[in-house]
Coordinates of C-alpha atoms in Angstrom, one line a residue:
X1 CA 11.6 -189.9 -82.9
X2 CA 15.0 -188.1 -83.0
X3 CA 18.4 -189.9 -83.1
X4 CA 19.3 -188.9 -79.5
X5 CA 16.2 -190.5 -78.1
X6 CA 16.8 -193.7 -80.2
X7 CA 20.3 -193.8 -78.9
X8 CA 19.1 -193.5 -75.2
X9 CA 16.6 -196.3 -75.7
X10 CA 19.1 -198.6 -77.4
X11 CA 21.7 -198.1 -74.6
X12 CA 19.1 -198.7 -72.0
X13 CA 17.9 -201.9 -73.6
X14 CA 21.6 -203.0 -74.0
X15 CA 22.3 -202.5 -70.3
X16 CA 19.1 -204.3 -69.4
X17 CA 20.1 -207.3 -71.5
X18 CA 23.6 -207.4 -70.0
X19 CA 22.2 -207.2 -66.5
X20 CA 19.6 -209.9 -67.3
X21 CA 22.3 -212.3 -68.7
X22 CA 24.5 -211.6 -65.7
X23 CA 21.7 -212.4 -63.3
X24 CA 20.9 -215.6 -65.1
X25 CA 24.5 -216.8 -65.3
X26 CA 25.8 -215.8 -61.9
X27 CA 22.8 -216.0 -59.7
X28 CA 21.2 -219.1 -61.1
X29 CA 22.3 -220.9 -57.9
X30 CA 24.1 -219.9 -54.7
X31 CA 27.8 -220.1 -54.2
X32 CA 29.1 -221.8 -51.1
X33 CA 32.5 -220.6 -50.1
X34 CA 34.2 -220.3 -46.7
X35 CA 36.7 -217.7 -45.6
X36 CA 39.9 -219.1 -44.1
X37 CA 40.6 -216.4 -41.5
X38 CA 40.9 -218.1 -38.2
X39 CA 44.0 -218.7 -36.1
X40 CA 46.8 -218.3 -38.7
X41 CA 50.1 -219.1 -37.1
X42 CA 52.8 -216.8 -38.5
X43 CA 56.5 -217.3 -38.8
X44 CA 59.2 -215.1 -40.4
X45 CA 62.4 -216.9 -41.3
X46 CA 61.3 -219.8 -39.0
X47 CA 60.8 -217.4 -36.1
X48 CA 57.3 -217.5 -34.5
X49 CA 55.7 -214.1 -34.7
X50 CA 52.2 -214.7 -33.4
X51 CA 48.6 -215.6 -34.4
X52 CA 46.3 -213.7 -36.7
X53 CA 42.6 -214.0 -37.4
X54 CA 43.1 -212.4 -40.8
X55 CA 44.9 -214.0 -43.8
X56 CA 46.5 -210.6 -44.5
X57 CA 49.0 -211.3 -41.8
X58 CA 51.5 -208.7 -42.9
X59 CA 49.0 -205.9 -42.2
X60 CA 47.4 -207.5 -39.2
X61 CA 50.7 -208.1 -37.4
X62 CA 52.4 -205.0 -38.8
X63 CA 55.2 -207.1 -40.2
X64 CA 58.2 -205.8 -42.2
X65 CA 58.8 -208.3 -44.9
X66 CA 61.4 -207.8 -47.6
X67 CA 62.9 -209.7 -50.5
X68 CA 64.9 -212.6 -49.1
X69 CA 62.6 -213.2 -46.2
X70 CA 60.5 -216.3 -45.8
X71 CA 57.0 -215.9 -44.5
X72 CA 55.2 -219.0 -43.3
X73 CA 51.5 -219.1 -42.3
X74 CA 49.5 -222.1 -41.3
X75 CA 46.1 -223.0 -40.0
X76 CA 43.7 -226.0 -39.7
X77 CA 41.2 -226.0 -42.5
X78 CA 37.6 -225.2 -41.2
X79 CA 35.3 -228.2 -40.9
X80 CA 32.3 -227.2 -43.0
X81 CA 29.0 -229.1 -43.0
X82 CA 28.5 -229.1 -46.7
X83 CA 29.9 -231.8 -48.9
X84 CA 32.6 -230.5 -51.3
X85 CA 32.7 -232.6 -54.5
X86 CA 35.8 -230.9 -55.9
X87 CA 37.4 -229.3 -52.8
X88 CA 39.8 -226.4 -53.5
X89 CA 41.2 -223.2 -52.0
X90 CA 41.7 -219.9 -53.7
X91 CA 44.2 -217.2 -52.7
X92 CA 45.6 -214.0 -54.1
X93 CA 49.4 -213.4 -53.9
X94 CA 51.2 -210.1 -54.4
X95 CA 54.7 -210.1 -55.7
X96 CA 55.8 -213.4 -54.2
X97 CA 56.4 -217.0 -55.0
X98 CA 55.0 -219.6 -52.7
X99 CA 54.6 -223.3 -51.7
X100 CA 51.4 -224.7 -50.4
X101 CA 51.4 -227.8 -48.2
X102 CA 48.6 -229.9 -46.7
X103 CA 49.9 -231.8 -43.6
X104 CA 53.4 -231.2 -44.9
X105 CA 52.5 -232.7 -48.4
X106 CA 53.3 -230.3 -51.2
X107 CA 50.2 -229.6 -53.3
X108 CA 51.2 -226.4 -55.2
X109 CA 54.3 -224.6 -56.2
X110 CA 54.1 -221.2 -57.8
X111 CA 56.9 -219.2 -59.6
X112 CA 59.7 -220.7 -57.4
X113 CA 62.0 -220.9 -60.5
X114 CA 61.4 -217.2 -61.3
X115 CA 62.1 -216.3 -57.7
X116 CA 65.4 -218.1 -57.6
X117 CA 66.4 -216.4 -60.9
X118 CA 65.3 -213.0 -59.8
X119 CA 62.6 -212.7 -62.4
X120 CA 59.6 -210.5 -62.1
X121 CA 56.6 -212.0 -60.2
X122 CA 53.4 -210.0 -60.2
X123 CA 49.9 -210.3 -58.6
X124 CA 48.1 -213.5 -59.1
X125 CA 44.9 -215.3 -58.1
X126 CA 45.1 -219.0 -58.0
X127 CA 42.7 -221.9 -57.4
X128 CA 44.4 -225.0 -55.9
X129 CA 42.7 -228.4 -55.8
X130 CA 42.7 -230.3 -52.5
X131 CA 42.7 -234.1 -52.0
X132 CA 39.4 -235.8 -51.0
X133 CA 40.6 -236.3 -47.5
X134 CA 41.2 -232.6 -46.5
X135 CA 39.1 -232.2 -43.4
X136 CA 41.0 -231.6 -40.2
X137 CA 44.3 -231.1 -42.0
X138 CA 46.8 -228.2 -41.6
X139 CA 47.1 -225.8 -44.5
X140 CA 50.6 -224.2 -44.7
X141 CA 51.7 -221.5 -47.1
X142 CA 55.4 -220.6 -47.4
X143 CA 55.8 -217.3 -49.2
X144 CA 59.0 -215.9 -50.8
X145 CA 58.6 -212.1 -51.3
X146 CA 60.2 -210.9 -54.6
X147 CA 60.1 -207.2 -53.7
X148 CA 60.9 -205.1 -50.6
X149 CA 58.5 -203.3 -48.3
X150 CA 55.4 -205.2 -49.3
X151 CA 52.2 -204.2 -47.5
X152 CA 50.4 -207.5 -48.4
X153 CA 51.5 -210.9 -49.5
X154 CA 48.7 -213.5 -49.2
X155 CA 45.1 -212.3 -49.4
X156 CA 41.5 -213.6 -49.8
X157 CA 42.0 -217.3 -49.0
X158 CA 38.8 -219.2 -49.2
X159 CA 37.7 -222.9 -49.2
X160 CA 34.9 -224.4 -51.4
X161 CA 34.0 -226.3 -54.5
X162 CA 36.3 -225.5 -57.4
X163 CA 33.3 -224.1 -59.5
X164 CA 31.9 -222.2 -56.5
X165 CA 35.3 -220.5 -56.0
X166 CA 35.3 -219.4 -59.6
X167 CA 31.8 -218.1 -59.4
X168 CA 32.5 -216.3 -56.2
X169 CA 35.2 -214.2 -57.8
X170 CA 32.8 -213.3 -60.6
X171 CA 30.2 -212.5 -58.0
X172 CA 32.4 -210.2 -56.1
X173 CA 33.8 -208.4 -59.1
X174 CA 30.7 -208.6 -61.3
X175 CA 30.9 -205.0 -62.3
X176 CA 34.6 -205.4 -63.2
X177 CA 34.1 -208.5 -65.3
X178 CA 31.1 -207.1 -67.2
X179 CA 32.3 -203.6 -67.7
X180 CA 35.9 -204.7 -68.6
X181 CA 34.5 -207.1 -71.2
X182 CA 32.1 -204.4 -72.5
X183 CA 35.1 -202.1 -73.1
X184 CA 37.1 -204.7 -74.9
X185 CA 34.3 -205.9 -77.1
X186 CA 33.0 -202.4 -77.8
X187 CA 36.5 -201.2 -78.6
X188 CA 37.1 -204.1 -81.0
X189 CA 33.8 -203.5 -82.8
X190 CA 34.4 -199.8 -82.9
X191 CA 37.9 -200.5 -84.3
X192 CA 36.6 -202.7 -87.1
X193 CA 33.9 -200.1 -88.0
X194 CA 36.4 -197.3 -88.0
X195 CA 39.0 -199.2 -90.2
X196 CA 36.2 -200.1 -92.7
X197 CA 35.2 -196.4 -92.9
X198 CA 38.8 -195.3 -93.4
X199 CA 40.0 -197.9 -95.9
X200 CA 36.8 -198.6 -97.9
X201 CA 34.7 -195.4 -97.6
X202 CA 37.8 -193.1 -97.4
X203 CA 36.3 -191.2 -94.4
X204 CA 39.6 -190.1 -92.8
X205 CA 37.9 -188.5 -89.9
X206 CA 37.1 -192.0 -88.6
X207 CA 40.8 -192.6 -88.0
X208 CA 40.4 -190.7 -84.7
X209 CA 37.8 -193.3 -83.6
X210 CA 40.3 -196.1 -84.2
X211 CA 42.7 -194.5 -81.7
X212 CA 39.8 -194.1 -79.3
X213 CA 39.0 -197.8 -79.8
X214 CA 42.6 -198.7 -78.8
X215 CA 42.2 -196.7 -75.6
X216 CA 39.0 -198.5 -74.7
X217 CA 40.6 -201.9 -75.3
X218 CA 43.6 -201.0 -73.2
X219 CA 41.2 -199.8 -70.4
X220 CA 39.2 -203.0 -70.5
X221 CA 42.4 -205.2 -70.3
X222 CA 43.7 -202.9 -67.5
X223 CA 40.6 -203.3 -65.4
X224 CA 40.6 -207.1 -65.8
X225 CA 44.2 -207.5 -65.0
X226 CA 44.2 -205.1 -62.0
X227 CA 41.6 -207.2 -60.2
X228 CA 43.1 -210.5 -61.4
X229 CA 39.9 -211.7 -62.8
X230 CA 41.9 -213.0 -65.8
X231 CA 43.4 -215.7 -63.7
X232 CA 41.6 -218.5 -65.5
X233 CA 43.5 -217.9 -68.8
X234 CA 46.6 -215.9 -67.9
X235 CA 49.5 -216.4 -65.4
X236 CA 50.2 -213.9 -62.6
X237 CA 53.4 -212.6 -64.3
X238 CA 51.7 -212.0 -67.6
X239 CA 48.6 -210.4 -66.1
X240 CA 50.6 -208.0 -63.9
X241 CA 52.9 -207.0 -66.7
X242 CA 49.9 -206.5 -69.1
X243 CA 48.3 -204.3 -66.5
X244 CA 51.3 -201.9 -66.3
X245 CA 51.9 -202.0 -70.1
X246 CA 48.2 -201.1 -70.8
X247 CA 48.3 -198.4 -68.1
X248 CA 51.5 -196.8 -69.5
X249 CA 50.4 -197.0 -73.2
X250 CA 47.0 -195.4 -72.4
X251 CA 48.8 -192.2 -71.6
X252 CA 50.5 -192.2 -75.1
X253 CA 47.2 -192.9 -76.8
X254 CA 45.6 -190.0 -74.9
X255 CA 48.2 -187.7 -76.3
X256 CA 47.6 -189.0 -79.8
X257 CA 43.8 -188.5 -79.5
X258 CA 44.2 -185.0 -78.2
X259 CA 46.6 -184.1 -81.0
X260 CA 44.3 -185.7 -83.7
X261 CA 41.2 -184.0 -82.3
X262 CA 42.5 -180.5 -83.0
X263 CA 45.7 -179.0 -84.1
X264 CA 48.1 -178.7 -81.1
X265 CA 49.0 -175.2 -80.0
X266 CA 52.7 -174.8 -80.6
X267 CA 55.9 -176.9 -80.2
X268 CA 55.4 -177.2 -76.4
X269 CA 52.7 -179.8 -76.9
X270 CA 54.9 -182.0 -79.0
X271 CA 57.8 -181.6 -76.6
X272 CA 55.7 -182.7 -73.7
X273 CA 54.3 -185.6 -75.7
X274 CA 57.7 -186.8 -76.9
X275 CA 59.0 -186.6 -73.3
X276 CA 56.2 -188.7 -72.0
X277 CA 56.4 -191.2 -74.8
X278 CA 60.1 -191.7 -74.4
X279 CA 59.7 -192.1 -70.7
X280 CA 57.0 -194.7 -71.1
X281 CA 58.9 -196.6 -73.7
X282 CA 62.0 -196.5 -71.5
X283 CA 60.2 -198.0 -68.5
X284 CA 58.7 -200.8 -70.6
X285 CA 62.1 -201.6 -72.3
X286 CA 63.9 -201.6 -69.0
X287 CA 61.4 -204.2 -67.6
X288 CA 61.7 -206.6 -70.6
X289 CA 65.5 -206.1 -70.5
X290 CA 65.5 -207.3 -66.9
X291 CA 67.0 -204.1 -65.6
X292 CA 64.1 -202.6 -63.7
X293 CA 60.9 -204.4 -62.8
X294 CA 57.9 -202.5 -64.2
X295 CA 56.2 -202.0 -60.9
X296 CA 59.2 -200.1 -59.6
X297 CA 58.8 -197.4 -62.2
X298 CA 55.2 -196.8 -61.3
X299 CA 55.8 -193.8 -59.0
X300 CA 58.0 -192.1 -61.6
X301 CA 55.4 -193.0 -64.3
X302 CA 52.7 -191.1 -62.5
X303 CA 54.3 -187.9 -63.7
X304 CA 53.3 -188.6 -67.3
X305 CA 49.5 -188.9 -66.8
X306 CA 49.5 -185.7 -64.8
X307 CA 51.5 -183.9 -67.6
X308 CA 49.1 -185.3 -70.2
X309 CA 46.1 -184.1 -68.2
X310 CA 47.5 -180.6 -67.8
X311 CA 48.5 -180.4 -71.4
X312 CA 45.1 -181.4 -72.7
X313 CA 43.5 -178.8 -70.4
X314 CA 45.8 -176.1 -71.6
X315 CA 45.2 -177.1 -75.2
X316 CA 41.4 -177.0 -74.7
X317 CA 41.6 -173.6 -73.1
X318 CA 43.7 -172.3 -76.0
X319 CA 41.2 -173.7 -78.6
X320 CA 38.3 -172.1 -76.7
X321 CA 40.1 -168.8 -76.6
X322 CA 40.7 -168.9 -80.4
X323 CA 37.1 -170.0 -80.9
X324 CA 38.1 -173.2 -82.8
X325 CA 36.0 -175.6 -80.7
X326 CA 33.4 -177.4 -82.7
X327 CA 30.9 -179.7 -81.1
X328 CA 33.0 -182.7 -82.1
X329 CA 36.1 -181.3 -80.5
X330 CA 34.2 -180.4 -77.3
X331 CA 32.8 -183.9 -76.9
X332 CA 36.2 -185.5 -77.6
X333 CA 38.0 -183.3 -75.1
X334 CA 35.2 -183.7 -72.5
X335 CA 35.6 -187.5 -72.8
X336 CA 39.4 -187.2 -72.5
X337 CA 39.2 -185.0 -69.5
X338 CA 36.7 -187.2 -67.7
X339 CA 38.8 -190.2 -68.5
X340 CA 41.9 -188.5 -67.2
X341 CA 40.3 -187.2 -64.1
X342 CA 38.9 -190.5 -63.0
X343 CA 41.9 -192.5 -64.0
X344 CA 44.4 -190.3 -62.1
X345 CA 42.2 -190.2 -59.1
X346 CA 41.8 -194.0 -59.3
X347 CA 45.5 -194.5 -59.5
X348 CA 46.2 -192.4 -56.3
X349 CA 43.2 -193.9 -54.5
X350 CA 44.1 -197.5 -55.3
X351 CA 47.7 -196.9 -54.4
X352 CA 46.7 -195.6 -51.0
X353 CA 44.2 -198.4 -50.5
X354 CA 46.8 -201.1 -51.3
X355 CA 49.2 -199.5 -48.8
X356 CA 46.4 -199.5 -46.2
X357 CA 46.3 -195.7 -45.9
X358 CA 42.5 -195.6 -46.3
X359 CA 41.4 -198.6 -44.1
X360 CA 39.3 -201.5 -45.4
X361 CA 35.7 -200.5 -44.7
X362 CA 32.9 -201.6 -47.1
X363 CA 32.5 -198.1 -48.5
X364 CA 36.2 -197.7 -49.3
X365 CA 36.3 -201.2 -50.8
X366 CA 33.3 -200.5 -53.0
X367 CA 34.6 -197.1 -54.0
X368 CA 37.9 -198.6 -55.0
X369 CA 36.2 -201.4 -56.9
X370 CA 34.2 -198.9 -59.1
X371 CA 36.5 -195.9 -59.4
X372 CA 38.6 -197.5 -62.1
X373 CA 35.6 -198.2 -64.2
X374 CA 33.9 -194.8 -64.3
X375 CA 36.4 -192.9 -66.5
X376 CA 36.6 -195.5 -69.3
X377 CA 32.8 -196.0 -69.4
X378 CA 32.2 -192.3 -69.6
X379 CA 34.7 -192.0 -72.4
X380 CA 33.1 -194.9 -74.2
X381 CA 29.7 -193.2 -74.1
X382 CA 31.3 -189.9 -75.3
X383 CA 32.8 -191.8 -78.2
X384 CA 29.4 -193.4 -79.0
X385 CA 27.8 -190.0 -79.1
X386 CA 30.6 -188.5 -81.1
X387 CA 30.5 -191.5 -83.5
X388 CA 26.9 -190.7 -84.4
X389 CA 27.6 -187.0 -84.8
X390 CA 30.7 -187.7 -86.9
X391 CA 29.2 -190.5 -89.0
X392 CA 26.1 -188.3 -89.8
X393 CA 28.4 -185.5 -90.9
X394 CA 30.6 -187.8 -92.8
X395 CA 27.8 -189.4 -94.7
X396 CA 26.5 -185.9 -95.6
X397 CA 30.0 -185.0 -96.9
X398 CA 30.2 -188.3 -98.9
X399 CA 26.8 -187.7 -100.4
X400 CA 27.8 -184.1 -101.3
X401 CA 31.1 -185.3 -102.8
X402 CA 29.4 -188.0 -104.8
X403 CA 26.8 -185.5 -106.1
X404 CA 29.6 -183.1 -107.1
X405 CA 31.5 -186.0 -108.7
X406 CA 28.5 -187.0 -110.7
X407 CA 28.1 -183.4 -111.9
X408 CA 31.8 -183.3 -112.8
X409 CA 32.2 -186.8 -114.4
X410 CA 28.8 -188.0 -115.5
X411 CA 26.7 -187.0 -118.5
X412 CA 23.3 -186.0 -117.3
X413 CA 21.3 -187.3 -120.2
X414 CA 22.8 -190.8 -120.6
X415 CA 24.3 -191.3 -117.1
X416 CA 27.5 -192.4 -118.8
X417 CA 30.9 -190.9 -118.0
X418 CA 31.6 -187.7 -119.7
X419 CA 34.7 -186.2 -121.5
X420 CA 36.3 -185.1 -118.3
X421 CA 36.1 -188.6 -116.8
X422 CA 37.5 -190.1 -120.0
X423 CA 40.5 -187.7 -120.0
X424 CA 41.2 -188.9 -116.5
X425 CA 40.7 -192.6 -117.4
X426 CA 43.0 -192.3 -120.5
X427 CA 45.7 -190.7 -118.4
X428 CA 45.6 -193.6 -116.0
X429 CA 45.9 -196.1 -118.9
X430 CA 48.8 -194.0 -120.3
X431 CA 50.6 -194.1 -117.0
X432 CA 50.2 -197.9 -116.7
X433 CA 52.4 -198.4 -119.8
X434 CA 50.1 -201.2 -121.1
X435 CA 48.5 -201.3 -124.5
X436 CA 44.8 -200.2 -124.8
X437 CA 42.2 -199.5 -127.4
X438 CA 40.1 -196.4 -128.1
X439 CA 36.8 -196.8 -130.0
X440 CA 35.3 -193.7 -131.4
X441 CA 31.5 -194.0 -132.1
X442 CA 29.2 -191.5 -133.8
X443 CA 25.4 -191.8 -134.1
X444 CA 24.1 -191.5 -137.6
X445 CA 21.1 -189.2 -138.4
X446 CA 20.9 -187.2 -135.2
X447 CA 20.7 -183.9 -137.0
X448 CA 17.8 -185.1 -139.2
X449 CA 15.9 -186.4 -136.2
X450 CA 16.4 -183.0 -134.4
X451 CA 15.2 -181.1 -137.5
X452 CA 12.2 -183.2 -138.2
X453 CA 10.9 -184.2 -134.7
X454 CA 12.6 -181.8 -132.3
X455 CA 15.4 -182.0 -129.8
X456 CA 13.3 -184.0 -127.3
X457 CA 13.3 -186.8 -130.0
X458 CA 17.0 -186.3 -130.5
X459 CA 17.6 -186.8 -126.8
X460 CA 15.5 -189.9 -126.9
X461 CA 17.7 -191.2 -129.8
X462 CA 20.9 -190.5 -127.8
X463 CA 19.7 -192.0 -124.5
X464 CA 18.3 -195.1 -126.3
X465 CA 21.6 -195.7 -128.1
X466 CA 23.6 -195.1 -124.9
X467 CA 21.6 -197.8 -123.2
X468 CA 22.5 -200.4 -125.8
X469 CA 26.2 -199.2 -125.9
X470 CA 26.3 -199.6 -122.1
X471 CA 24.8 -203.1 -122.2
X472 CA 27.6 -204.3 -124.6
X473 CA 30.7 -202.6 -123.2
X474 CA 30.1 -201.9 -119.5
X475 CA 31.5 -205.2 -118.3
X476 CA 34.6 -205.1 -120.5
X477 CA 35.5 -201.5 -120.9
X478 CA 34.5 -197.9 -120.1
X479 CA 31.8 -196.4 -122.5
X480 CA 31.3 -192.6 -122.4
X481 CA 29.5 -189.8 -124.1
X482 CA 32.0 -187.1 -125.0
X483 CA 29.6 -184.6 -126.6
X484 CA 26.6 -184.4 -128.9
X485 CA 26.3 -187.5 -131.0
X486 CA 29.9 -188.6 -130.1
X487 CA 30.7 -191.6 -127.9
X488 CA 33.9 -193.3 -126.9
X489 CA 34.8 -196.7 -125.4
X490 CA 38.2 -197.5 -123.8
X491 CA 39.3 -201.2 -123.5
X492 CA 42.2 -202.5 -121.5
X493 CA 45.0 -204.7 -122.8
X494 CA 43.2 -207.9 -121.8
X495 CA 40.1 -207.1 -123.9
X496 CA 41.5 -205.7 -127.1
X497 CA 41.1 -209.1 -129.0
X498 CA 37.3 -208.9 -128.5
X499 CA 36.8 -205.6 -130.2
X500 CA 35.4 -206.8 -133.5
X501 CA 33.0 -209.2 -131.7
X502 CA 31.8 -206.5 -129.4
X503 CA 31.1 -204.1 -132.3
X504 CA 29.3 -206.9 -134.2
X505 CA 27.2 -207.4 -131.1
X506 CA 26.4 -203.7 -131.0
X507 CA 25.3 -203.8 -134.7
X508 CA 23.1 -206.8 -134.1
X509 CA 21.4 -205.2 -131.0
X510 CA 20.7 -202.0 -133.0
X511 CA 19.3 -204.0 -135.9
X512 CA 16.9 -205.8 -133.5
X513 CA 16.0 -202.5 -131.8
X514 CA 15.1 -201.1 -135.2
X515 CA 12.7 -204.0 -135.9
X516 CA 10.8 -203.5 -132.6
X517 CA 11.2 -199.7 -132.5
X518 CA 7.9 -197.7 -132.7
X519 CA 9.7 -194.4 -133.1
X520 CA 9.9 -192.9 -136.6
X521 CA 13.6 -193.2 -136.8
X522 CA 16.2 -195.9 -136.8
X523 CA 19.4 -196.5 -134.7
X524 CA 22.6 -196.5 -136.7
X525 CA 26.2 -195.7 -135.6
X526 CA 29.6 -195.6 -137.2
X527 CA 32.7 -196.8 -135.3
X528 CA 36.4 -196.7 -135.6
X529 CA 39.2 -197.9 -133.3
X530 CA 42.9 -197.6 -132.8
X531 CA 45.5 -199.2 -130.5
X532 CA 47.9 -197.2 -128.4
X533 CA 50.8 -199.1 -129.9
X534 CA 50.0 -197.9 -133.4
X535 CA 50.8 -194.2 -132.6
X536 CA 53.3 -192.1 -130.7
X537 CA 51.0 -190.5 -128.3
X538 CA 47.5 -190.7 -126.6
X539 CA 46.3 -187.7 -128.7
X540 CA 47.4 -189.4 -132.0
X541 CA 45.6 -192.6 -130.9
X542 CA 42.4 -190.8 -130.4
X543 CA 42.7 -188.9 -133.8
X544 CA 43.4 -192.2 -135.6
X545 CA 40.3 -193.8 -134.1
X546 CA 38.2 -190.7 -135.0
X547 CA 39.6 -190.8 -138.5
X548 CA 38.7 -194.4 -139.0
X549 CA 35.2 -193.7 -137.6
X550 CA 34.6 -191.0 -140.1
X551 CA 35.8 -193.2 -142.9
X552 CA 33.4 -195.9 -141.8
X553 CA 30.6 -193.2 -141.5
X554 CA 31.2 -192.1 -145.1
X555 CA 31.2 -195.7 -146.3
X556 CA 27.9 -196.4 -144.5
X557 CA 26.4 -193.2 -146.1
X558 CA 27.4 -194.3 -149.6
X559 CA 26.0 -197.7 -149.1
X560 CA 22.7 -196.2 -147.9
X561 CA 22.5 -193.9 -150.9
X562 CA 23.3 -196.7 -153.3
X563 CA 20.6 -198.8 -151.7
X564 CA 18.1 -196.0 -152.0
X565 CA 19.0 -195.4 -155.7
X566 CA 18.5 -199.1 -156.5
X567 CA 15.1 -199.1 -154.9
X568 CA 14.0 -195.7 -156.4
X569 CA 11.0 -195.8 -158.8
X570 CA 12.2 -194.8 -162.4
X571 CA 9.2 -192.8 -163.8
X572 CA 10.7 -192.1 -167.3
X573 CA 11.4 -195.8 -167.8
X574 CA 7.8 -196.5 -166.7
X575 CA 6.4 -194.0 -169.3
X576 CA 8.6 -195.4 -172.1
X577 CA 7.4 -199.0 -171.4
X578 CA 3.8 -197.8 -171.4
X579 CA 4.3 -196.1 -174.9
X580 CA 5.7 -199.3 -176.3
X581 CA 2.7 -201.3 -175.1

């Protein structure tokens, strides 16, 4: 089964699980909510305007409501047959503060202080608890618009149990809730994986996926805040501001992704990117400085995503013309272009919908509910595919690099570091400025073993000694084979006091190996060591350690010869003793 088929099966199962969980949670029982859309009496600045059968009275009565006006709307709450254990109403407000009364008793106040201090007030969805005795009472909403020329002020008012009202929102915007959450969680996981690959595995290509993760997270937050499904844990002001900030920053991230995907074609790309980034930063700073509300910069902001889209298209055409498009770049740019196409279309469509230029039919409503989701979801799947392509290539490169590194820095026979690696290691110690120790070690008798038993036996002697050397020094220093029968160990400053004990341990291990060794040779080695502080340079330290090793080697050879002479049979003395007898 190939990787693409496995990926399709995995995604299908994941979607099935998500849908199953959604069905279980949200459709476990019915929601009982009741629209409050009958006989709203409407007043503007205490002047009676008329009656509306729609809670969106501004649209229904074609009102002109500006900042400084006071819109009052009231109706008698519907008498429902079902018992409400925790009665409440829910409403959505757009750019206004408001007071809610029940029979002239204040039950809710929203953002009045901000309105009086000319602070920004965004979209919000709010659930307001009602007293137990609510039936037959008059609900009055007094709204204070914080912006001019608002097309809607109060929307989607409903009556029901508190829990049912919450569930009703998640029912209505189930796709928004699930897909927005998916983008945020997927983006966070994707971000963690990308950072791990960049910082730990040193795969720099994965840095691009980290930027893609940021775009997915911004898109998920943008979707939730636009539809105000975040109202349970975030105020209207923060949600509305976060929507615009995420929307604005997504353009800057798209520029970065396009630039990181392939080399930009000329200075014009950077000039357009800098212009858009500065414009976006300026709009955000002006809002937080209290100079210009962020929603007022929206129409001017729409220039930047269009410029970004055109720039990405031109860059892609230029790359295609120069035949520099790899599969990875094609997928990345395809994802960006799909994302940009749907998002720009969604922005214009939603703006027209909110200003009642498209009507409010069920088809238009469903289209607007889903259009904002398509682009980010398509981009997420492009990233998932690209991730598998990139990670496969990256692992191949890492494996190839490790293989070449082993060839360059590892001795094939003993699997110990070689001379090239030790030169690199010694230079690192030298640059640190700390004291260190070089141990020079030479196997005794290798030439005799090669001459008597062949080079295969000599290799066995070398590899057997290397195994014991590694067991003693691997945890405290760096053992290496630097050529033939020559070995070296480097110890850091914190281990230099243990040198004599470690060399004694090596001798004891070799003595024990000789007692159980079935080969017709024994394992002996001579060693000498020197400290960096004893000499003027790294080279002199190595020569001093090598000199001491050879002195020790000559001493060991003399001791062996003397021992052999002492044990040698004296034939002349034997004959003389026989004659005397």
